[in-house]
Amino acid sequence: MASANRTEFAVLGLLALGARSGYDIKKMADDALGHFWNESFGHIYPILKRLEQRDWVTKSVEPQEGRPDRKVYALTPAGHEALQEWFASPIEPVPPREELLLKLFLGPLTPPAALIEQVEQYRAAQREDLAQLDGLVKQVEREESNNPGLPFWLLTVDHHRAMLRARLRWSADALTRLRSLIGGNVPVS
Amino acid sequence: MASANRTEFAVLGLLALGARSGYDIKKMADDALGHFWNESFGHIYPILKRLEQRDWVTKSVEPQEGRPDRKVYALTPAGHEALQEWFASPIEPVPPREELLLKLFLGPLTPPAALIEQVEQYRAAQREDLAQLDGLVKQVEREESNNPGLPFWLLTVDHHRAMLRARLRWSADALTRLRSLIGGNVPVS
DNA sequence: GATCGCATGTAAGTGGTTACATGATTTA
DNA sequence: TAAATCATGTAACCACTTACATGCGATC
């Protein structure tokens, strides 16, 4: 049971929104789901094959010249059923692995400057991420204003924004605390 | 380059805090790092062997009766050096994979009730997690008040708390938005 | 009498990435 | 002329989990 391949359902779900090729799935994942999901070709293509063997999708080949034939996959009723089951099934929590927090926990082992540097880089990364996301939202709201899926997408965006802002607040606080920790330990020069 | 085994450094870091056995590392990870880090025996033991081969740690055997000998590992100077390098090196971002957001994005494909159920379960999980963490903090502040590492540990806790609170706020908002989305689409019965 | 804590490890499997292999067409 | 876009796939590798194997002693 345990893990129950989530990528399979990501692929299946994108196909449920409309028939697509492996290449298209990758592109859509990068463009629309980029802030909360990630896929690689090396994973997508084998999964597509598996889904077809399981009769959750069907393949139709569009011949092309000068490049490999385009293979478009579409959901079968069995695929729809599997997807609905997945929708209703509980989400299993992913075991956490946060490298920054690991470094922070081990903080007493390293010069404080290294630690502060790490937190500052983290902070800069969140800020940049937030700015980029805001830009994306503006663009999408312009171009996809008629897309009925837009409100759902915005829900995912706002989740990410909430996380980024929380991390920005935390890191500001963490920096002042780290600096005062040093102040308390460092001898007056 | 790419991934550069983070668990190796987690193990190395815990050993830098004090010589320990594989069993102890696992216990410590569960107890103190549980909210941001995760390790399994099946991973720890082979890593310990690797670290020893690389001369980053040394092994000393404490014979025992009625159970396997205890093998205590301690950092070497080379291990310390490797750890310091890791401290200074940038953190590579982990590609995201958030199943709830995937379901939300695919929202138009499923009955809204299923979606709301998922968000409510998520919300309940965050709440429970927060309560449990608060309990742990109280206990640790009592028992480890003299531990010089405490402020660093609290930094990691506050990160987690900030995340949990942000998710609670987001999910409350998401639920009202989801319900109004339904309201707008469901025919009057 | 069952479960938990102590204590080690291995083998099999999963989920995933990266690099490789191929190559035409379009855009900067 | 370099690069991105289109388009498929495979092979090698990596990080990690789970299940298995073993078994004593203490606690519930």
Tab-separated table of C-alpha atoms (C1' of nucleotides) in Angstrom:
chain	number	residue	atom	x	y	z
A	1	MET	CA	0.000	0.000	0.000
A	2	ALA	CA	2.335	2.673	1.363
A	3	SER	CA	3.080	4.911	-1.579
A	4	ALA	CA	0.690	4.026	-4.419
A	5	ASN	CA	2.366	5.935	-7.221
A	6	ARG	CA	1.135	9.489	-7.193
A	7	THR	CA	2.672	10.374	-10.521
A	8	GLU	CA	0.431	7.875	-12.220
A	9	PHE	CA	-2.551	9.860	-11.032
A	10	ALA	CA	-0.979	13.166	-11.948
A	11	VAL	CA	-0.579	11.905	-15.504
A	12	LEU	CA	-4.031	10.373	-15.491
A	13	GLY	CA	-5.532	13.588	-14.185
A	14	LEU	CA	-3.938	15.748	-16.839
A	15	LEU	CA	-5.177	13.345	-19.490
A	16	ALA	CA	-8.646	13.593	-17.970
A	17	LEU	CA	-8.593	17.324	-18.667
A	18	GLY	CA	-8.002	16.517	-22.313
A	19	ALA	CA	-6.144	14.033	-24.531
A	20	ARG	CA	-2.441	14.762	-24.681
A	21	SER	CA	0.987	13.441	-25.569
A	22	GLY	CA	3.767	12.728	-23.099
A	23	TYR	CA	5.501	15.828	-24.281
A	24	ASP	CA	2.392	17.921	-23.626
A	25	ILE	CA	2.031	16.477	-20.152
A	26	LYS	CA	5.547	17.524	-19.315
A	27	LYS	CA	4.945	20.997	-20.671
A	28	MET	CA	1.703	21.412	-18.793
A	29	ALA	CA	3.307	20.194	-15.586
A	30	ASP	CA	6.100	22.739	-15.973
A	31	ASP	CA	3.835	25.636	-16.891
A	32	ALA	CA	0.711	25.260	-14.813
A	33	LEU	CA	1.717	22.948	-11.986
A	34	GLY	CA	5.304	24.064	-11.650
A	35	HIS	CA	4.849	25.633	-8.234
A	36	PHE	CA	3.541	22.438	-6.604
A	37	TRP	CA	4.322	19.543	-8.922
A	38	ASN	CA	7.214	18.188	-10.923
A	39	GLU	CA	7.638	15.534	-13.576
A	40	SER	CA	10.428	14.292	-15.810
A	41	PHE	CA	10.246	12.631	-19.225
A	42	GLY	CA	12.084	9.636	-17.894
A	43	HIS	CA	9.199	9.008	-15.563
A	44	ILE	CA	6.266	10.056	-17.736
A	45	TYR	CA	6.917	7.812	-20.733
A	46	PRO	CA	7.157	4.526	-18.830
A	47	ILE	CA	4.047	5.471	-16.852
A	48	LEU	CA	2.111	6.138	-20.026
A	49	LYS	CA	3.017	2.658	-21.198
A	50	ARG	CA	1.845	1.167	-17.901
A	51	LEU	CA	-1.427	3.076	-17.973
A	52	GLU	CA	-2.082	1.769	-21.458
A	53	GLN	CA	-1.374	-1.836	-20.436
A	54	ARG	CA	-3.805	-1.388	-17.583
A	55	ASP	CA	-6.411	-0.069	-20.027
A	56	TRP	CA	-6.739	3.212	-18.191
A	57	VAL	CA	-5.778	5.097	-21.350
A	58	THR	CA	-5.776	4.479	-25.091
A	59	LYS	CA	-3.077	5.553	-27.511
A	60	SER	CA	-3.576	7.057	-30.940
A	61	VAL	CA	-0.646	7.800	-33.181
A	62	GLU	CA	-0.397	10.991	-35.225
A	63	PRO	CA	2.239	10.478	-37.926
A	64	GLN	CA	4.721	13.292	-38.358
A	65	GLU	CA	7.613	14.116	-40.633
A	66	GLY	CA	11.041	15.082	-39.487
A	67	ARG	CA	10.318	14.102	-35.912
A	68	PRO	CA	8.951	11.132	-33.955
A	69	ASP	CA	5.257	10.394	-34.364
A	70	ARG	CA	3.066	12.122	-31.835
A	71	LYS	CA	1.300	9.703	-29.530
A	72	VAL	CA	-1.848	11.070	-28.022
A	73	TYR	CA	-3.331	9.379	-24.977
A	74	ALA	CA	-6.958	9.555	-23.874
A	75	LEU	CA	-8.754	8.269	-20.771
A	76	THR	CA	-10.914	5.165	-20.878
A	77	PRO	CA	-13.941	4.673	-18.596
A	78	ALA	CA	-11.752	2.426	-16.432
A	79	GLY	CA	-9.270	5.275	-16.211
A	80	HIS	CA	-12.001	7.624	-15.083
A	81	GLU	CA	-13.054	5.197	-12.435
A	82	ALA	CA	-9.523	4.822	-11.125
A	83	LEU	CA	-9.190	8.586	-11.004
A	84	GLN	CA	-12.384	8.994	-9.016
A	85	GLU	CA	-11.196	6.424	-6.530
A	86	TRP	CA	-7.987	8.356	-6.111
A	87	PHE	CA	-9.912	11.570	-5.557
A	88	ALA	CA	-11.805	9.990	-2.702
A	89	SER	CA	-8.829	8.283	-1.084
A	90	PRO	CA	-6.932	9.983	1.720
A	91	ILE	CA	-3.635	11.718	1.134
A	92	GLU	CA	-0.706	10.007	2.790
A	93	PRO	CA	1.675	12.420	4.428
A	94	VAL	CA	5.144	12.698	2.934
A	95	PRO	CA	8.016	12.260	5.413
A	96	PRO	CA	9.707	15.655	5.751
A	97	ARG	CA	13.343	16.406	4.900
A	98	GLU	CA	14.224	20.057	5.306
A	99	GLU	CA	17.888	20.641	4.898
A	100	LEU	CA	17.866	24.202	6.191
A	101	LEU	CA	16.278	23.121	9.448
A	102	LEU	CA	18.782	20.318	9.765
A	103	LYS	CA	21.585	22.843	9.488
A	104	LEU	CA	19.882	25.105	11.969
A	105	PHE	CA	19.420	22.301	14.445
A	106	LEU	CA	23.103	21.491	14.148
A	107	GLY	CA	23.852	25.204	14.466
A	108	PRO	CA	26.156	25.014	17.488
A	109	LEU	CA	28.595	23.035	15.331
A	110	THR	CA	29.367	25.747	12.829
A	111	PRO	CA	30.411	29.415	12.776
A	112	PRO	CA	27.262	31.542	13.129
A	113	ALA	CA	28.100	33.454	9.955
A	114	ALA	CA	27.611	30.291	7.880
A	115	LEU	CA	24.208	29.785	9.421
A	116	ILE	CA	23.115	33.342	8.822
A	117	GLU	CA	24.293	33.115	5.263
A	118	GLN	CA	22.108	30.029	4.755
A	119	VAL	CA	19.032	31.704	6.152
A	120	GLU	CA	19.631	34.805	4.085
A	121	GLN	CA	19.911	32.738	0.927
A	122	TYR	CA	16.731	30.933	1.834
A	123	ARG	CA	15.021	34.247	2.387
A	124	ALA	CA	16.178	35.611	-0.944
A	125	ALA	CA	14.959	32.462	-2.681
A	126	GLN	CA	11.482	32.767	-1.168
A	127	ARG	CA	11.283	36.407	-2.150
A	128	GLU	CA	12.262	35.694	-5.699
A	129	ASP	CA	9.844	32.809	-5.878
A	130	LEU	CA	7.042	35.027	-4.659
A	131	ALA	CA	7.768	37.748	-7.184
A	132	GLN	CA	7.862	35.228	-9.998
A	133	LEU	CA	4.607	33.654	-8.901
A	134	ASP	CA	2.907	37.042	-8.748
A	135	GLY	CA	4.035	37.695	-12.288
A	136	LEU	CA	2.690	34.356	-13.443
A	137	VAL	CA	-0.662	35.010	-11.808
A	138	LYS	CA	-1.086	38.317	-13.599
A	139	GLN	CA	-0.301	36.715	-16.914
A	140	VAL	CA	-2.609	33.764	-16.365
A	141	GLU	CA	-5.474	35.926	-15.164
A	142	ARG	CA	-5.192	37.866	-18.385
A	143	GLU	CA	-4.863	34.930	-20.730
A	144	GLU	CA	-7.078	32.374	-19.042
A	145	SER	CA	-9.824	34.574	-17.636
A	146	ASN	CA	-12.445	32.380	-19.299
A	147	ASN	CA	-10.963	29.090	-18.168
A	148	PRO	CA	-13.420	27.446	-15.751
A	149	GLY	CA	-10.465	25.851	-14.005
A	150	LEU	CA	-8.990	29.208	-13.048
A	151	PRO	CA	-10.494	29.425	-9.528
A	152	PHE	CA	-9.063	26.014	-8.721
A	153	TRP	CA	-5.651	26.951	-10.002
A	154	LEU	CA	-5.783	30.130	-7.938
A	155	LEU	CA	-6.420	28.017	-4.875
A	156	THR	CA	-3.125	26.231	-5.478
A	157	VAL	CA	-1.361	29.519	-6.071
A	158	ASP	CA	-2.660	30.989	-2.857
A	159	HIS	CA	-1.461	27.961	-0.959
A	160	HIS	CA	2.001	28.517	-2.306
A	161	ARG	CA	1.845	32.229	-1.596
A	162	ALA	CA	0.775	31.568	1.975
A	163	MET	CA	3.763	29.259	2.413
A	164	LEU	CA	6.194	31.750	0.914
A	165	ARG	CA	4.961	34.607	3.041
A	166	ALA	CA	5.093	32.510	6.175
A	167	ARG	CA	8.676	31.565	5.354
A	168	LEU	CA	9.572	35.196	4.791
A	169	ARG	CA	8.171	36.156	8.164
A	170	TRP	CA	9.858	33.255	9.890
A	171	SER	CA	13.225	33.936	8.302
A	172	ALA	CA	13.166	37.612	9.294
A	173	ASP	CA	12.562	36.559	12.863
A	174	ALA	CA	15.129	33.781	12.664
A	175	LEU	CA	17.797	36.194	11.500
A	176	THR	CA	17.291	38.563	14.411
A	177	ARG	CA	17.311	35.648	16.822
A	178	LEU	CA	20.462	34.206	15.298
A	179	ARG	CA	22.223	37.537	15.502
A	180	SER	CA	21.299	38.000	19.128
A	181	LEU	CA	22.433	34.441	19.861
A	182	ILE	CA	25.824	35.373	18.517
A	183	GLY	CA	25.841	38.644	20.399
A	184	GLY	CA	25.366	36.692	23.593
A	185	ASN	CA	28.221	34.292	22.887
A	186	VAL	CA	30.801	36.301	21.067
A	187	PRO	CA	33.400	37.981	23.261
A	188	VAL	CA	33.647	41.768	23.003
A	189	SER	CA	36.535	42.475	20.698
B	1	MET	CA	26.545	16.354	-8.472
B	2	ALA	CA	22.801	16.859	-8.369
B	3	SER	CA	21.683	15.275	-5.128
B	4	ALA	CA	24.776	14.736	-2.948
B	5	ASN	CA	23.233	12.532	-0.288
B	6	ARG	CA	21.731	14.678	2.404
B	7	THR	CA	21.177	11.799	4.787
B	8	GLU	CA	24.902	11.246	4.997
B	9	PHE	CA	25.238	14.708	6.450
B	10	ALA	CA	22.286	14.271	8.754
B	11	VAL	CA	23.977	11.202	10.214
B	12	LEU	CA	27.347	12.917	10.284
B	13	GLY	CA	25.834	15.938	11.998
B	14	LEU	CA	24.180	13.910	14.725
B	15	LEU	CA	27.460	12.104	15.337
B	16	ALA	CA	29.185	15.477	15.577
B	17	LEU	CA	26.917	16.334	18.494
B	18	GLY	CA	28.187	13.233	20.255
B	19	ALA	CA	29.264	9.662	19.524
B	20	ARG	CA	26.309	7.386	18.934
B	21	SER	CA	25.110	4.059	17.570
B	22	GLY	CA	22.889	3.635	14.532
B	23	TYR	CA	20.046	2.816	16.841
B	24	ASP	CA	20.588	6.047	18.766
B	25	ILE	CA	20.676	8.067	15.576
B	26	LYS	CA	17.322	6.690	14.583
B	27	LYS	CA	15.886	7.442	17.993
B	28	MET	CA	17.232	10.953	18.028
B	29	ALA	CA	15.908	11.605	14.541
B	30	ASP	CA	12.463	10.445	15.591
B	31	ASP	CA	12.398	12.366	18.835
B	32	ALA	CA	14.132	15.658	18.168
B	33	LEU	CA	14.039	16.023	14.400
B	34	GLY	CA	10.741	14.307	13.768
B	35	HIS	CA	8.957	17.443	12.637
B	36	PHE	CA	11.421	18.203	9.848
B	37	TRP	CA	13.510	15.107	9.236
B	38	ASN	CA	13.066	11.396	8.790
B	39	GLU	CA	15.350	8.405	8.698
B	40	SER	CA	14.986	4.652	8.497
B	41	PHE	CA	17.277	1.912	9.785
B	42	GLY	CA	17.578	0.492	6.316
B	43	HIS	CA	19.220	3.694	5.257
B	44	ILE	CA	21.236	4.560	8.341
B	45	TYR	CA	23.210	1.333	8.685
B	46	PRO	CA	24.605	1.242	5.144
B	47	ILE	CA	25.476	4.932	5.406
B	48	LEU	CA	27.382	4.361	8.623
B	49	LYS	CA	29.396	1.730	6.825
B	50	ARG	CA	30.137	4.134	3.969
B	51	LEU	CA	31.149	6.921	6.320
B	52	GLU	CA	33.566	4.566	8.031
B	53	GLN	CA	35.101	3.478	4.733
B	54	ARG	CA	35.555	7.109	3.850
B	55	ASP	CA	37.258	7.696	7.204
B	56	TRP	CA	34.757	10.312	8.244
B	57	VAL	CA	33.872	8.275	11.324
B	58	THR	CA	35.476	5.584	13.457
B	59	LYS	CA	33.691	2.615	14.949
B	60	SER	CA	34.155	1.219	18.434
B	61	VAL	CA	32.377	-1.926	19.531
B	62	GLU	CA	30.777	-2.261	22.929
B	63	PRO	CA	30.189	-5.954	23.597
B	64	GLN	CA	26.793	-6.856	24.962
B	65	GLU	CA	25.071	-9.980	26.124
B	66	GLY	CA	21.735	-11.162	24.908
B	67	ARG	CA	21.674	-8.628	22.096
B	68	PRO	CA	23.905	-7.523	19.217
B	69	ASP	CA	27.041	-5.639	20.161
B	70	ARG	CA	26.585	-1.898	20.272
B	71	LYS	CA	28.637	-0.092	17.666
B	72	VAL	CA	29.399	3.464	18.550
B	73	TYR	CA	30.554	5.848	15.846
B	74	ALA	CA	32.557	9.017	16.366
B	75	LEU	CA	33.634	11.775	13.986
B	76	THR	CA	37.190	11.987	12.685
B	77	PRO	CA	38.853	15.302	11.766
B	78	ALA	CA	38.137	14.482	8.113
B	79	GLY	CA	34.496	14.037	9.066
B	80	HIS	CA	34.466	17.419	10.718
B	81	GLU	CA	35.922	18.986	7.647
B	82	ALA	CA	33.338	17.394	5.389
B	83	LEU	CA	30.613	18.618	7.698
B	84	GLN	CA	31.903	22.179	7.619
B	85	GLU	CA	31.967	22.093	3.861
B	86	TRP	CA	28.379	20.963	3.837
B	87	PHE	CA	27.405	23.759	6.199
B	88	ALA	CA	28.833	26.324	3.812
B	89	SER	CA	27.395	24.816	0.643
B	90	PRO	CA	24.077	26.045	-0.740
B	91	ILE	CA	20.877	24.103	-0.241
B	92	GLU	CA	19.456	22.650	-3.422
B	93	PRO	CA	15.726	23.057	-3.673
B	94	VAL	CA	13.636	19.902	-3.578
B	95	PRO	CA	11.175	19.538	-6.453
B	96	PRO	CA	7.697	19.903	-4.980
B	97	ARG	CA	4.979	17.247	-5.054
B	98	GLU	CA	1.847	18.255	-3.195
B	99	GLU	CA	-0.919	15.810	-3.701
B	100	LEU	CA	-3.651	17.986	-2.217
B	101	LEU	CA	-2.883	20.782	-4.638
B	102	LEU	CA	-2.861	18.336	-7.506
B	103	LYS	CA	-6.350	17.233	-6.543
B	104	LEU	CA	-7.441	20.815	-6.188
B	105	PHE	CA	-6.078	21.735	-9.587
B	106	LEU	CA	-7.988	18.834	-11.079
B	107	GLY	CA	-11.026	19.907	-9.089
B	108	PRO	CA	-13.440	20.318	-12.003
B	109	LEU	CA	-13.144	16.566	-12.621
B	110	THR	CA	-14.664	15.408	-9.358
B	111	PRO	CA	-17.756	16.032	-7.218
B	112	PRO	CA	-17.088	19.092	-5.045
B	113	ALA	CA	-17.908	17.161	-1.901
B	114	ALA	CA	-14.860	14.945	-2.433
B	115	LEU	CA	-12.679	18.007	-2.725
B	116	ILE	CA	-14.055	19.638	0.384
B	117	GLU	CA	-13.585	16.419	2.272
B	118	GLN	CA	-9.915	16.370	1.266
B	119	VAL	CA	-9.337	19.928	2.403
B	120	GLU	CA	-11.115	19.291	5.677
B	121	GLN	CA	-8.954	16.274	6.352
B	122	TYR	CA	-5.883	18.295	5.549
B	123	ARG	CA	-7.048	20.990	7.922
B	124	ALA	CA	-7.674	18.522	10.713
B	125	ALA	CA	-4.228	17.008	10.194
B	126	GLN	CA	-2.520	20.401	10.468
B	127	ARG	CA	-4.438	21.199	13.626
B	128	GLU	CA	-3.528	17.951	15.245
B	129	ASP	CA	0.078	18.354	14.225
B	130	LEU	CA	0.174	21.818	15.749
B	131	ALA	CA	-1.298	20.661	19.037
B	132	GLN	CA	1.170	17.812	19.245
B	133	LEU	CA	4.085	20.096	18.494
B	134	ASP	CA	2.993	22.548	21.179
B	135	GLY	CA	2.912	19.703	23.642
B	136	LEU	CA	6.384	18.596	22.650
B	137	VAL	CA	7.746	22.117	23.048
B	138	LYS	CA	6.426	22.406	26.581
B	139	GLN	CA	7.991	19.111	27.511
B	140	VAL	CA	11.334	19.916	25.926
B	141	GLU	CA	11.502	23.382	27.454
B	142	ARG	CA	11.067	21.755	30.835
B	143	GLU	CA	13.502	18.907	30.369
B	144	GLU	CA	16.152	20.570	28.230
B	145	SER	CA	16.147	24.085	29.593
B	146	ASN	CA	19.911	23.909	30.109
B	147	ASN	CA	20.694	22.490	26.708
B	148	PRO	CA	22.673	25.092	24.744
B	149	GLY	CA	21.137	23.732	21.554
B	150	LEU	CA	17.640	24.630	22.672
B	151	PRO	CA	17.402	28.018	20.898
B	152	PHE	CA	18.395	26.361	17.632
B	153	TRP	CA	15.847	23.624	18.042
B	154	LEU	CA	13.209	26.239	18.792
B	155	LEU	CA	14.064	27.914	15.512
B	156	THR	CA	13.156	24.704	13.689
B	157	VAL	CA	9.990	24.356	15.714
B	158	ASP	CA	8.911	27.876	14.919
B	159	HIS	CA	9.448	27.240	11.250
B	160	HIS	CA	7.137	24.286	11.428
B	161	ARG	CA	4.595	26.215	13.457
B	162	ALA	CA	4.629	29.039	10.947
B	163	MET	CA	3.940	26.535	8.169
B	164	LEU	CA	1.128	24.860	10.051
B	165	ARG	CA	-0.558	28.135	10.897
B	166	ALA	CA	-0.287	29.347	7.340
B	167	ARG	CA	-1.877	26.122	6.132
B	168	LEU	CA	-4.680	26.497	8.645
B	169	ARG	CA	-5.416	30.003	7.445
B	170	TRP	CA	-5.232	28.968	3.811
B	171	SER	CA	-7.480	25.975	4.269
B	172	ALA	CA	-10.158	28.016	6.041
B	173	ASP	CA	-10.185	30.388	3.120
B	174	ALA	CA	-10.072	27.554	0.595
B	175	LEU	CA	-13.117	25.920	2.144
B	176	THR	CA	-15.246	29.041	1.897
B	177	ARG	CA	-14.111	29.573	-1.669
B	178	LEU	CA	-14.851	25.977	-2.600
B	179	ARG	CA	-18.310	26.172	-1.091
B	180	SER	CA	-19.120	29.341	-2.951
B	181	LEU	CA	-17.817	27.796	-6.162
B	182	ILE	CA	-20.334	25.019	-5.712
B	183	GLY	CA	-23.082	27.445	-4.819
B	184	GLY	CA	-22.528	29.179	-8.118
B	185	ASN	CA	-22.673	25.965	-10.142
B	186	VAL	CA	-25.197	23.783	-8.427
B	187	PRO	CA	-28.755	24.140	-9.713
B	188	VAL	CA	-31.403	25.134	-7.167
B	189	SER	CA	-33.100	21.925	-6.153
C	1	DG	C1'	1.110	-13.517	27.249
C	2	DA	C1'	1.767	-9.526	24.339
C	3	DT	C1'	4.181	-5.628	23.306
C	4	DC	C1'	7.932	-2.504	23.734
C	5	DG	C1'	12.848	-1.308	23.985
C	6	DC	C1'	17.246	-2.619	22.698
C	7	DA	C1'	20.335	-3.757	18.767
C	8	DT	C1'	22.174	-5.256	14.356
C	9	DG	C1'	21.878	-5.853	9.566
C	10	DT	C1'	20.394	-7.440	4.434
C	11	DA	C1'	17.487	-7.916	0.241
C	12	DA	C1'	14.081	-6.580	-2.582
C	13	DG	C1'	11.575	-3.217	-4.415
C	14	DT	C1'	9.846	1.658	-5.618
C	15	DG	C1'	9.893	6.124	-7.258
C	16	DG	C1'	12.381	9.095	-9.376
C	17	DT	C1'	16.292	11.784	-11.977
C	18	DT	C1'	19.931	12.299	-15.379
C	19	DA	C1'	22.294	11.277	-19.242
C	20	DC	C1'	22.221	9.416	-23.560
C	21	DA	C1'	20.492	8.712	-28.350
C	22	DT	C1'	18.347	11.066	-32.449
C	23	DG	C1'	17.211	14.870	-35.341
C	24	DA	C1'	14.313	18.485	-38.086
C	25	DT	C1'	12.477	23.329	-37.671
C	26	DT	C1'	12.107	27.741	-35.907
C	27	DT	C1'	13.588	31.746	-33.545
C	28	DA	C1'	16.900	34.995	-31.490
D	1	DT	C1'	25.182	30.298	-35.437
D	2	DA	C1'	23.469	29.117	-31.187
D	3	DA	C1'	19.444	28.041	-28.801
D	4	DA	C1'	14.913	26.657	-28.034
D	5	DT	C1'	10.841	23.807	-29.506
D	6	DC	C1'	9.125	19.671	-30.951
D	7	DA	C1'	9.081	14.544	-30.013
D	8	DT	C1'	10.182	9.876	-28.603
D	9	DG	C1'	12.315	6.637	-25.680
D	10	DT	C1'	16.011	3.695	-22.814
D	11	DA	C1'	19.640	2.661	-19.404
D	12	DA	C1'	22.028	3.602	-15.507
D	13	DC	C1'	21.930	5.188	-11.310
D	14	DC	C1'	20.354	7.037	-6.645
D	15	DA	C1'	17.852	7.707	-2.349
D	16	DC	C1'	15.037	5.647	0.302
D	17	DT	C1'	11.438	2.317	2.405
D	18	DT	C1'	9.694	-2.083	3.798
D	19	DA	C1'	9.990	-6.536	4.964
D	20	DC	C1'	12.675	-9.977	6.691
D	21	DA	C1'	15.901	-12.240	10.017
D	22	DT	C1'	17.221	-12.694	15.007
D	23	DG	C1'	16.438	-12.589	19.869
D	24	DC	C1'	16.860	-11.161	24.960
D	25	DG	C1'	14.738	-8.705	28.880
D	26	DA	C1'	11.463	-5.699	30.926
D	27	DT	C1'	7.033	-3.978	31.438
D	28	DC	C1'	1.991	-4.033	31.083
